[in-house]
Amino acid sequence: MVKMEVHDLNLWYGSFHALKDINMKVYKHKVTAFIGPSGCGKSTLIRCLNRMNDLISNVHVEGRVLLDDKNIYDKDIDVVNLRKRVGMVFQKPNPFPMSIHENITYGPKLHGKKKGLDELVEEKLKDAALWSEVKDILGQNAMDLSGGQQQRLCIARCLAVEPDVILFDEPCSALDPISTGKIEDLINELKRHYTIVIVTHNMQQAARISDYTGYFYLGELKEFNKTKKIFTNPDNPETERYITGKFG
Amino acid sequence: MDRYTKQTIMKGVLWASALITISFLVIIIGFIVYKGAPAISWEFLTEAPRRSGRLGGIFPAIVGTIYLAGLAVLVATPIGVGGALFLTEFSKESKFTRFIRFGADTLNGVPSIIFGLFGFAFLVYYMGFGISILSGGLTLAFMILPTVFRTAEEAIRAVPRWDKEGSYALGATKLQTIWHVVLPQSISGIVTGIILGLGRAAGETAPIIFTAAILNPVLPGSIMQPTMALPAHLYTLTSEGISMQNAFGTALVLIVMVLVFNLLVSLIRKKKALRR
Amino acid sequence: MVRRLSEDMVKGILGICAIFSIIIIFLIIIFLFREGLEAFSYTNVIDFVLGREWNPSKETFGAAAFIVSSLFVTVGAIIIAVPVGLLTAIFLAELSPQRVREVVKPAIELLAGIPSVIYGLFGLIVIVKYIRITLDQPTGESILAGSIILAIMILPTIISISEDSLRQVPRAYKEGSLALGATHWESIARIIVPSASSGILASIILGVGRAIGETMAVVLVVGNVEKLPTSFFDSGEPLTSTILLEMGEAAVGSPHYYSIFALGILLFLIVMVLNIVSNVWLGRGLKRG
């Protein structure tokens, strides 16, 4: 089942054409990975899916991005509500400089939740596989956690607003291998309830955790296929050259 | 109230605050220009005051302000730039350099009236300079020193390391490098600091009232004599209610001076930004 | 050898330039205290600070009225300046289009450059008159007039330092907040401003220091009546005004002269403590950010 669809998407930073005619689908309760050399547009595309690119001045977008068949670039779209449905976890862990508890409840409180916050914190921290490590220090400043713990806190924070889709923008690039492993296991768990899109510069990671993979090069989506197919028998010879490490 | 209405209202409030801030400036300058313009005439700018400033002009006050601010800058510039060179070229970041910076920031925070008391006790009385341009100019120099110092430091720090290394690589000594590479490249920033200091020195009142200023419509013959000065003259005219029209005229001359200094600073900055 | 020597000499001279500010501060302290401490041989410190009466001809020196006036004027200025200043800083850091910013920033610099005596003149003719006529007060020369004019004067300090610290808040905080479905305003109010709070506080303390030490703008509008003010509509006489107004009358070496310097000590200590606290706060904010 299709959760999101990208149709003829083009994006310019000023006069620089950063995304060219992108067409692809994001399937429900699957993990979709974007790979490619740095600067290829994979992060730009993922930031189109929750309109984070709106924050950058002189960005111009053409084309359509559908979420449950509704174009998120339509005029009548409520961007705030969109970002609630399509959550995001960033490259560098970015917890707010407040307590662990407050980090989790920040989103739900904004959206009007007043009761059952403690239960919510416990539930989401458990979902993010962080509960056992922090259950006694919920009042402590989140900045004191390790990098890997901070990133799982950011995931829990994202889960707390109950999104449909979670976007991961290179979530492990600032983490050590052990923390990376934990996050990968977590993503595998999460896809049972959420639709996941992940940008990664690490091909093995894409191969390990994703169901579908898109290969980007210079703003173009060169190939989009099932991960198994991409990594064993890609349609596009360029993809094969990248996968096998002959280039990039 | 829903979240979006709240956001719209708050954004309106933010715009309004900025507008209020700007309107203070517009109203004050507009008011001074409106009230001061009728007082301005050739005679007002070139003649000495008569009957305590009720009649006549403010020429000696203009000259006195130029003397005082000029002396202040003359004294503060070498010390400030020298100190900045010491921090940037001759010392590594340490407790000592932090202490120096802390000293400059602290001096910058000393209220101007305290400078006045100090100038009186130290320069006028203890050093025996009397109420004079020398006492007033030095007091003002101490006051603007931190401005000149910190601006120069910033400007010198902005000189790229590779330019200096290029000079050293050609066998130039440290002093030659400072003279031929560092100072020429940072001169516009240093001048900016000097003009900012000039503006502050020209407008300060409290420090010179105790150390230099009198209501004497005679041009000073030497720096050991007292002088008139625009801000002090303005204060006397206003506080004693001598002539409001002439007070506004004096204020207008003073504010034009400050505007010109500010304009110069922004021109220098713009030119520098273009060159980069 | 010769080069080494001349370099060392230059370094020495420049070093003296560098510590010149510190030398001046020490000289200020020495001369202020040399003259001011003399006052406490006539009046003990407690009577000086808490005494209600200041009468040079009777050699009674109690500074309470001046201290309270200074506090009143400053508190009033802060109440007015903080909301306007903080909101303007938020506007500049978060909302302002580049073009508007290019107008507002120089305007604020100019506001900081206007000589204080001109603020005083403006305050006397416009604000004092407004309070007397429109607000129907017996006299417009009041604590309130002083507070308003000081508020305008310290706006640039509050705005520029607050804006700097708002800009130093990592972009990732804002993005994180928006990605959770917060509106821009919610992100400002709940994440950005709290994260910049130490810098904002430092700007306010610095503003307090400037307000309490300002002389010319205040002396022309507060009325200069030596009694304890009880409301913002009362006249008052802050420390700075007294020093300015009475220095001319006091004979050098008289108890009156020494007492004026003692007021200077008081003012100096208050302002220095505020500045140091603000500096420490600012340093801490930078390290955490």
PDB file of N, CA, C and O in Angstrom, chain B residues 94-150:
ATOM      1  N   SER B  94      45.444  33.753  27.157  1.00  0.00           N
ATOM      2  CA  SER B  94      45.782  33.266  28.494  1.00  0.00           C
ATOM      3  C   SER B  94      44.933  34.003  29.517  1.00  0.00           C
ATOM      4  O   SER B  94      44.116  34.843  29.163  1.00  0.00           O
ATOM      5  N   LYS B  95      45.169  33.676  30.781  1.00  0.00           N
ATOM      6  CA  LYS B  95      44.462  34.386  31.846  1.00  0.00           C
ATOM      7  C   LYS B  95      44.758  35.874  31.758  1.00  0.00           C
ATOM      8  O   LYS B  95      43.901  36.711  31.985  1.00  0.00           O
ATOM      9  N   PHE B  96      46.014  36.190  31.423  1.00  0.00           N
ATOM     10  CA  PHE B  96      46.430  37.587  31.366  1.00  0.00           C
ATOM     11  C   PHE B  96      45.655  38.358  30.289  1.00  0.00           C
ATOM     12  O   PHE B  96      45.147  39.452  30.545  1.00  0.00           O
ATOM     13  N   THR B  97      45.527  37.782  29.091  1.00  0.00           N
ATOM     14  CA  THR B  97      44.796  38.486  28.030  1.00  0.00           C
ATOM     15  C   THR B  97      43.315  38.620  28.385  1.00  0.00           C
ATOM     16  O   THR B  97      42.694  39.631  28.089  1.00  0.00           O
ATOM     17  N   ARG B  98      42.789  37.577  29.033  1.00  0.00           N
ATOM     18  CA  ARG B  98      41.383  37.682  29.461  1.00  0.00           C
ATOM     19  C   ARG B  98      41.224  38.792  30.492  1.00  0.00           C
ATOM     20  O   ARG B  98      40.234  39.519  30.494  1.00  0.00           O
ATOM     21  N   PHE B  99      42.225  38.927  31.350  1.00  0.00           N
ATOM     22  CA  PHE B  99      42.206  39.974  32.371  1.00  0.00           C
ATOM     23  C   PHE B  99      42.234  41.358  31.715  1.00  0.00           C
ATOM     24  O   PHE B  99      41.499  42.265  32.119  1.00  0.00           O
ATOM     25  N   ILE B 100      43.043  41.493  30.673  1.00  0.00           N
ATOM     26  CA  ILE B 100      43.120  42.771  29.954  1.00  0.00           C
ATOM     27  C   ILE B 100      41.766  43.124  29.347  1.00  0.00           C
ATOM     28  O   ILE B 100      41.279  44.242  29.475  1.00  0.00           O
ATOM     29  N   ARG B 101      41.153  42.127  28.706  1.00  0.00           N
ATOM     30  CA  ARG B 101      39.846  42.364  28.104  1.00  0.00           C
ATOM     31  C   ARG B 101      38.792  42.689  29.165  1.00  0.00           C
ATOM     32  O   ARG B 101      37.960  43.576  28.980  1.00  0.00           O
ATOM     33  N   PHE B 102      38.877  41.960  30.254  1.00  0.00           N
ATOM     34  CA  PHE B 102      37.951  42.215  31.356  1.00  0.00           C
ATOM     35  C   PHE B 102      38.115  43.657  31.840  1.00  0.00           C
ATOM     36  O   PHE B 102      37.134  44.361  32.114  1.00  0.00           O
ATOM     37  N   GLY B 103      39.368  44.117  31.914  1.00  0.00           N
ATOM     38  CA  GLY B 103      39.635  45.494  32.334  1.00  0.00           C
ATOM     39  C   GLY B 103      38.990  46.489  31.390  1.00  0.00           C
ATOM     40  O   GLY B 103      38.337  47.446  31.820  1.00  0.00           O
ATOM     41  N   ALA B 104      39.141  46.262  30.089  1.00  0.00           N
ATOM     42  CA  ALA B 104      38.560  47.187  29.107  1.00  0.00           C
ATOM     43  C   ALA B 104      37.034  47.202  29.227  1.00  0.00           C
ATOM     44  O   ALA B 104      36.407  48.265  29.193  1.00  0.00           O
ATOM     45  N   ASP B 105      36.434  46.008  29.374  1.00  0.00           N
ATOM     46  CA  ASP B 105      34.975  45.954  29.501  1.00  0.00           C
ATOM     47  C   ASP B 105      34.497  46.646  30.771  1.00  0.00           C
ATOM     48  O   ASP B 105      33.455  47.303  30.781  1.00  0.00           O
ATOM     49  N   THR B 106      35.264  46.474  31.834  1.00  0.00           N
ATOM     50  CA  THR B 106      34.893  47.116  33.093  1.00  0.00           C
ATOM     51  C   THR B 106      34.974  48.632  32.956  1.00  0.00           C
ATOM     52  O   THR B 106      34.065  49.357  33.366  1.00  0.00           O
ATOM     53  N   LEU B 107      36.075  49.115  32.357  1.00  0.00           N
ATOM     54  CA  LEU B 107      36.225  50.559  32.170  1.00  0.00           C
ATOM     55  C   LEU B 107      35.076  51.107  31.327  1.00  0.00           C
ATOM     56  O   LEU B 107      34.557  52.197  31.574  1.00  0.00           O
ATOM     57  N   ASN B 108      34.669  50.324  30.337  1.00  0.00           N
ATOM     58  CA  ASN B 108      33.573  50.729  29.464  1.00  0.00           C
ATOM     59  C   ASN B 108      32.271  50.895  30.240  1.00  0.00           C
ATOM     60  O   ASN B 108      31.411  51.679  29.859  1.00  0.00           O
ATOM     61  N   GLY B 109      32.138  50.153  31.340  1.00  0.00           N
ATOM     62  CA  GLY B 109      30.900  50.217  32.107  1.00  0.00           C
ATOM     63  C   GLY B 109      30.875  51.308  33.170  1.00  0.00           C
ATOM     64  O   GLY B 109      29.843  51.535  33.786  1.00  0.00           O
ATOM     65  N   VAL B 110      32.004  51.969  33.386  1.00  0.00           N
ATOM     66  CA  VAL B 110      32.029  53.002  34.432  1.00  0.00           C
ATOM     67  C   VAL B 110      31.142  54.176  34.008  1.00  0.00           C
ATOM     68  O   VAL B 110      31.272  54.681  32.896  1.00  0.00           O
ATOM     69  N   PRO B 111      30.220  54.607  34.862  1.00  0.00           N
ATOM     70  CA  PRO B 111      29.323  55.708  34.510  1.00  0.00           C
ATOM     71  C   PRO B 111      30.109  56.990  34.225  1.00  0.00           C
ATOM     72  O   PRO B 111      31.128  57.253  34.851  1.00  0.00           O
ATOM     73  N   SER B 112      29.586  57.791  33.301  1.00  0.00           N
ATOM     74  CA  SER B 112      30.330  58.978  32.883  1.00  0.00           C
ATOM     75  C   SER B 112      30.515  59.974  34.021  1.00  0.00           C
ATOM     76  O   SER B 112      31.522  60.670  34.085  1.00  0.00           O
ATOM     77  N   ILE B 113      29.556  60.028  34.939  1.00  0.00           N
ATOM     78  CA  ILE B 113      29.689  60.983  36.045  1.00  0.00           C
ATOM     79  C   ILE B 113      30.873  60.610  36.947  1.00  0.00           C
ATOM     80  O   ILE B 113      31.542  61.470  37.513  1.00  0.00           O
ATOM     81  N   ILE B 114      31.152  59.299  37.028  1.00  0.00           N
ATOM     82  CA  ILE B 114      32.310  58.846  37.810  1.00  0.00           C
ATOM     83  C   ILE B 114      33.597  59.301  37.121  1.00  0.00           C
ATOM     84  O   ILE B 114      34.562  59.722  37.784  1.00  0.00           O
ATOM     85  N   PHE B 115      33.621  59.243  35.782  1.00  0.00           N
ATOM     86  CA  PHE B 115      34.777  59.786  35.067  1.00  0.00           C
ATOM     87  C   PHE B 115      34.959  61.266  35.410  1.00  0.00           C
ATOM     88  O   PHE B 115      36.079  61.752  35.547  1.00  0.00           O
ATOM     89  N   GLY B 116      33.826  61.959  35.531  1.00  0.00           N
ATOM     90  CA  GLY B 116      33.898  63.374  35.884  1.00  0.00           C
ATOM     91  C   GLY B 116      34.550  63.580  37.248  1.00  0.00           C
ATOM     92  O   GLY B 116      35.463  64.396  37.402  1.00  0.00           O
ATOM     93  N   LEU B 117      34.076  62.819  38.242  1.00  0.00           N
ATOM     94  CA  LEU B 117      34.649  62.929  39.590  1.00  0.00           C
ATOM     95  C   LEU B 117      36.136  62.603  39.565  1.00  0.00           C
ATOM     96  O   LEU B 117      36.965  63.307  40.146  1.00  0.00           O
ATOM     97  N   PHE B 118      36.459  61.517  38.853  1.00  0.00           N
ATOM     98  CA  PHE B 118      37.847  61.074  38.774  1.00  0.00           C
ATOM     99  C   PHE B 118      38.716  62.130  38.083  1.00  0.00           C
ATOM    100  O   PHE B 118      39.795  62.494  38.576  1.00  0.00           O
ATOM    101  N   GLY B 119      38.214  62.647  36.954  1.00  0.00           N
ATOM    102  CA  GLY B 119      38.960  63.670  36.229  1.00  0.00           C
ATOM    103  C   GLY B 119      39.230  64.875  37.108  1.00  0.00           C
ATOM    104  O   GLY B 119      40.321  65.446  37.100  1.00  0.00           O
ATOM    105  N   PHE B 120      38.231  65.231  37.900  1.00  0.00           N
ATOM    106  CA  PHE B 120      38.407  66.387  38.783  1.00  0.00           C
ATOM    107  C   PHE B 120      39.449  66.096  39.861  1.00  0.00           C
ATOM    108  O   PHE B 120      40.394  66.865  40.057  1.00  0.00           O
ATOM    109  N   ALA B 121      39.283  64.962  40.542  1.00  0.00           N
ATOM    110  CA  ALA B 121      40.181  64.664  41.661  1.00  0.00           C
ATOM    111  C   ALA B 121      41.601  64.396  41.182  1.00  0.00           C
ATOM    112  O   ALA B 121      42.566  64.849  41.804  1.00  0.00           O
ATOM    113  N   PHE B 122      41.741  63.681  40.063  1.00  0.00           N
ATOM    114  CA  PHE B 122      43.059  63.261  39.611  1.00  0.00           C
ATOM    115  C   PHE B 122      43.728  64.319  38.731  1.00  0.00           C
ATOM    116  O   PHE B 122      44.849  64.774  39.021  1.00  0.00           O
ATOM    117  N   LEU B 123      43.059  64.733  37.658  1.00  0.00           N
ATOM    118  CA  LEU B 123      43.714  65.602  36.682  1.00  0.00           C
ATOM    119  C   LEU B 123      43.668  67.068  37.103  1.00  0.00           C
ATOM    120  O   LEU B 123      44.686  67.749  37.145  1.00  0.00           O
ATOM    121  N   VAL B 124      42.460  67.544  37.421  1.00  0.00           N
ATOM    122  CA  VAL B 124      42.309  68.967  37.737  1.00  0.00           C
ATOM    123  C   VAL B 124      43.064  69.309  39.017  1.00  0.00           C
ATOM    124  O   VAL B 124      43.819  70.281  39.072  1.00  0.00           O
ATOM    125  N   TYR B 125      42.875  68.454  40.015  1.00  0.00           N
ATOM    126  CA  TYR B 125      43.366  68.817  41.337  1.00  0.00           C
ATOM    127  C   TYR B 125      44.736  68.227  41.651  1.00  0.00           C
ATOM    128  O   TYR B 125      45.701  68.943  41.885  1.00  0.00           O
ATOM    129  N   TYR B 126      44.829  66.887  41.594  1.00  0.00           N
ATOM    130  CA  TYR B 126      46.064  66.209  41.990  1.00  0.00           C
ATOM    131  C   TYR B 126      47.214  66.510  41.021  1.00  0.00           C
ATOM    132  O   TYR B 126      48.315  66.862  41.428  1.00  0.00           O
ATOM    133  N   MET B 127      46.944  66.392  39.710  1.00  0.00           N
ATOM    134  CA  MET B 127      47.989  66.660  38.731  1.00  0.00           C
ATOM    135  C   MET B 127      48.160  68.160  38.493  1.00  0.00           C
ATOM    136  O   MET B 127      49.123  68.585  37.859  1.00  0.00           O
ATOM    137  N   GLY B 128      47.197  68.941  38.936  1.00  0.00           N
ATOM    138  CA  GLY B 128      47.304  70.389  38.814  1.00  0.00           C
ATOM    139  C   GLY B 128      47.062  70.937  37.419  1.00  0.00           C
ATOM    140  O   GLY B 128      47.522  72.019  37.079  1.00  0.00           O
ATOM    141  N   PHE B 129      46.331  70.166  36.578  1.00  0.00           N
ATOM    142  CA  PHE B 129      46.046  70.666  35.235  1.00  0.00           C
ATOM    143  C   PHE B 129      44.950  71.723  35.235  1.00  0.00           C
ATOM    144  O   PHE B 129      44.729  72.405  34.240  1.00  0.00           O
ATOM    145  N   GLY B 130      44.228  71.845  36.351  1.00  0.00           N
ATOM    146  CA  GLY B 130      43.154  72.828  36.434  1.00  0.00           C
ATOM    147  C   GLY B 130      41.988  72.486  35.525  1.00  0.00           C
ATOM    148  O   GLY B 130      41.991  71.466  34.843  1.00  0.00           O
ATOM    149  N   ILE B 131      40.959  73.346  35.569  1.00  0.00           N
ATOM    150  CA  ILE B 131      39.842  73.179  34.641  1.00  0.00           C
ATOM    151  C   ILE B 131      40.361  73.579  33.268  1.00  0.00           C
ATOM    152  O   ILE B 131      40.582  74.763  33.010  1.00  0.00           O
ATOM    153  N   SER B 132      40.577  72.600  32.404  1.00  0.00           N
ATOM    154  CA  SER B 132      41.243  72.912  31.140  1.00  0.00           C
ATOM    155  C   SER B 132      40.903  71.896  30.065  1.00  0.00           C
ATOM    156  O   SER B 132      40.372  70.822  30.350  1.00  0.00           O
ATOM    157  N   ILE B 133      41.238  72.274  28.834  1.00  0.00           N
ATOM    158  CA  ILE B 133      41.045  71.339  27.723  1.00  0.00           C
ATOM    159  C   ILE B 133      41.840  70.065  27.977  1.00  0.00           C
ATOM    160  O   ILE B 133      41.370  68.961  27.700  1.00  0.00           O
ATOM    161  N   LEU B 134      43.035  70.214  28.549  1.00  0.00           N
ATOM    162  CA  LEU B 134      43.862  69.038  28.823  1.00  0.00           C
ATOM    163  C   LEU B 134      43.136  68.062  29.756  1.00  0.00           C
ATOM    164  O   LEU B 134      43.027  66.868  29.473  1.00  0.00           O
ATOM    165  N   SER B 135      42.618  68.599  30.878  1.00  0.00           N
ATOM    166  CA  SER B 135      41.903  67.728  31.827  1.00  0.00           C
ATOM    167  C   SER B 135      40.696  67.076  31.171  1.00  0.00           C
ATOM    168  O   SER B 135      40.478  65.863  31.302  1.00  0.00           O
ATOM    169  N   GLY B 136      39.893  67.876  30.469  1.00  0.00           N
ATOM    170  CA  GLY B 136      38.680  67.345  29.841  1.00  0.00           C
ATOM    171  C   GLY B 136      39.000  66.335  28.762  1.00  0.00           C
ATOM    172  O   GLY B 136      38.384  65.264  28.689  1.00  0.00           O
ATOM    173  N   GLY B 137      39.981  66.670  27.911  1.00  0.00           N
ATOM    174  CA  GLY B 137      40.337  65.776  26.810  1.00  0.00           C
ATOM    175  C   GLY B 137      40.858  64.446  27.324  1.00  0.00           C
ATOM    176  O   GLY B 137      40.510  63.386  26.794  1.00  0.00           O
ATOM    177  N   LEU B 138      41.696  64.491  28.368  1.00  0.00           N
ATOM    178  CA  LEU B 138      42.228  63.244  28.926  1.00  0.00           C
ATOM    179  C   LEU B 138      41.107  62.409  29.552  1.00  0.00           C
ATOM    180  O   LEU B 138      41.055  61.194  29.391  1.00  0.00           O
ATOM    181  N   THR B 139      40.205  63.085  30.291  1.00  0.00           N
ATOM    182  CA  THR B 139      39.091  62.358  30.895  1.00  0.00           C
ATOM    183  C   THR B 139      38.288  61.639  29.814  1.00  0.00           C
ATOM    184  O   THR B 139      37.946  60.453  29.954  1.00  0.00           O
ATOM    185  N   LEU B 140      37.993  62.365  28.731  1.00  0.00           N
ATOM    186  CA  LEU B 140      37.250  61.752  27.631  1.00  0.00           C
ATOM    187  C   LEU B 140      38.054  60.623  26.991  1.00  0.00           C
ATOM    188  O   LEU B 140      37.495  59.596  26.591  1.00  0.00           O
ATOM    189  N   ALA B 141      39.378  60.807  26.902  1.00  0.00           N
ATOM    190  CA  ALA B 141      40.226  59.764  26.315  1.00  0.00           C
ATOM    191  C   ALA B 141      40.107  58.462  27.107  1.00  0.00           C
ATOM    192  O   ALA B 141      39.963  57.384  26.538  1.00  0.00           O
ATOM    193  N   PHE B 142      40.157  58.585  28.443  1.00  0.00           N
ATOM    194  CA  PHE B 142      40.020  57.385  29.280  1.00  0.00           C
ATOM    195  C   PHE B 142      38.678  56.720  29.016  1.00  0.00           C
ATOM    196  O   PHE B 142      38.563  55.498  29.005  1.00  0.00           O
ATOM    197  N   MET B 143      37.658  57.562  28.798  1.00  0.00           N
ATOM    198  CA  MET B 143      36.316  57.029  28.642  1.00  0.00           C
ATOM    199  C   MET B 143      36.145  56.280  27.322  1.00  0.00           C
ATOM    200  O   MET B 143      35.458  55.262  27.270  1.00  0.00           O
ATOM    201  N   ILE B 144      36.736  56.797  26.255  1.00  0.00           N
ATOM    202  CA  ILE B 144      36.529  56.149  24.945  1.00  0.00           C
ATOM    203  C   ILE B 144      37.592  55.095  24.648  1.00  0.00           C
ATOM    204  O   ILE B 144      37.496  54.375  23.661  1.00  0.00           O
ATOM    205  N   LEU B 145      38.598  54.989  25.523  1.00  0.00           N
ATOM    206  CA  LEU B 145      39.666  54.011  25.283  1.00  0.00           C
ATOM    207  C   LEU B 145      39.140  52.590  25.002  1.00  0.00           C
ATOM    208  O   LEU B 145      39.561  51.958  24.031  1.00  0.00           O
ATOM    209  N   PRO B 146      38.203  52.078  25.824  1.00  0.00           N
ATOM    210  CA  PRO B 146      37.726  50.711  25.564  1.00  0.00           C
ATOM    211  C   PRO B 146      37.103  50.549  24.176  1.00  0.00           C
ATOM    212  O   PRO B 146      37.294  49.523  23.522  1.00  0.00           O
ATOM    213  N   THR B 147      36.370  51.567  23.714  1.00  0.00           N
ATOM    214  CA  THR B 147      35.750  51.479  22.385  1.00  0.00           C
ATOM    215  C   THR B 147      36.821  51.343  21.307  1.00  0.00           C
ATOM    216  O   THR B 147      36.759  50.453  20.454  1.00  0.00           O
ATOM    217  N   VAL B 148      37.820  52.239  21.354  1.00  0.00           N
ATOM    218  CA  VAL B 148      38.886  52.207  20.352  1.00  0.00           C
ATOM    219  C   VAL B 148      39.640  50.878  20.431  1.00  0.00           C
ATOM    220  O   VAL B 148      39.908  50.230  19.418  1.00  0.00           O
ATOM    221  N   PHE B 149      39.936  50.467  21.642  1.00  0.00           N
ATOM    222  CA  PHE B 149      40.718  49.260  21.906  1.00  0.00           C
ATOM    223  C   PHE B 149      40.033  48.003  21.361  1.00  0.00           C
ATOM    224  O   PHE B 149      40.605  47.244  20.580  1.00  0.00           O
ATOM    225  N   ARG B 150      38.779  47.809  21.756  1.00  0.00           N
ATOM    226  CA  ARG B 150      38.101  46.570  21.357  1.00  0.00           C
ATOM    227  C   ARG B 150      37.783  46.544  19.866  1.00  0.00           C
ATOM    228  O   ARG B 150      37.826  45.495  19.231  1.00  0.00           O
TER     229      ARG B 150
END
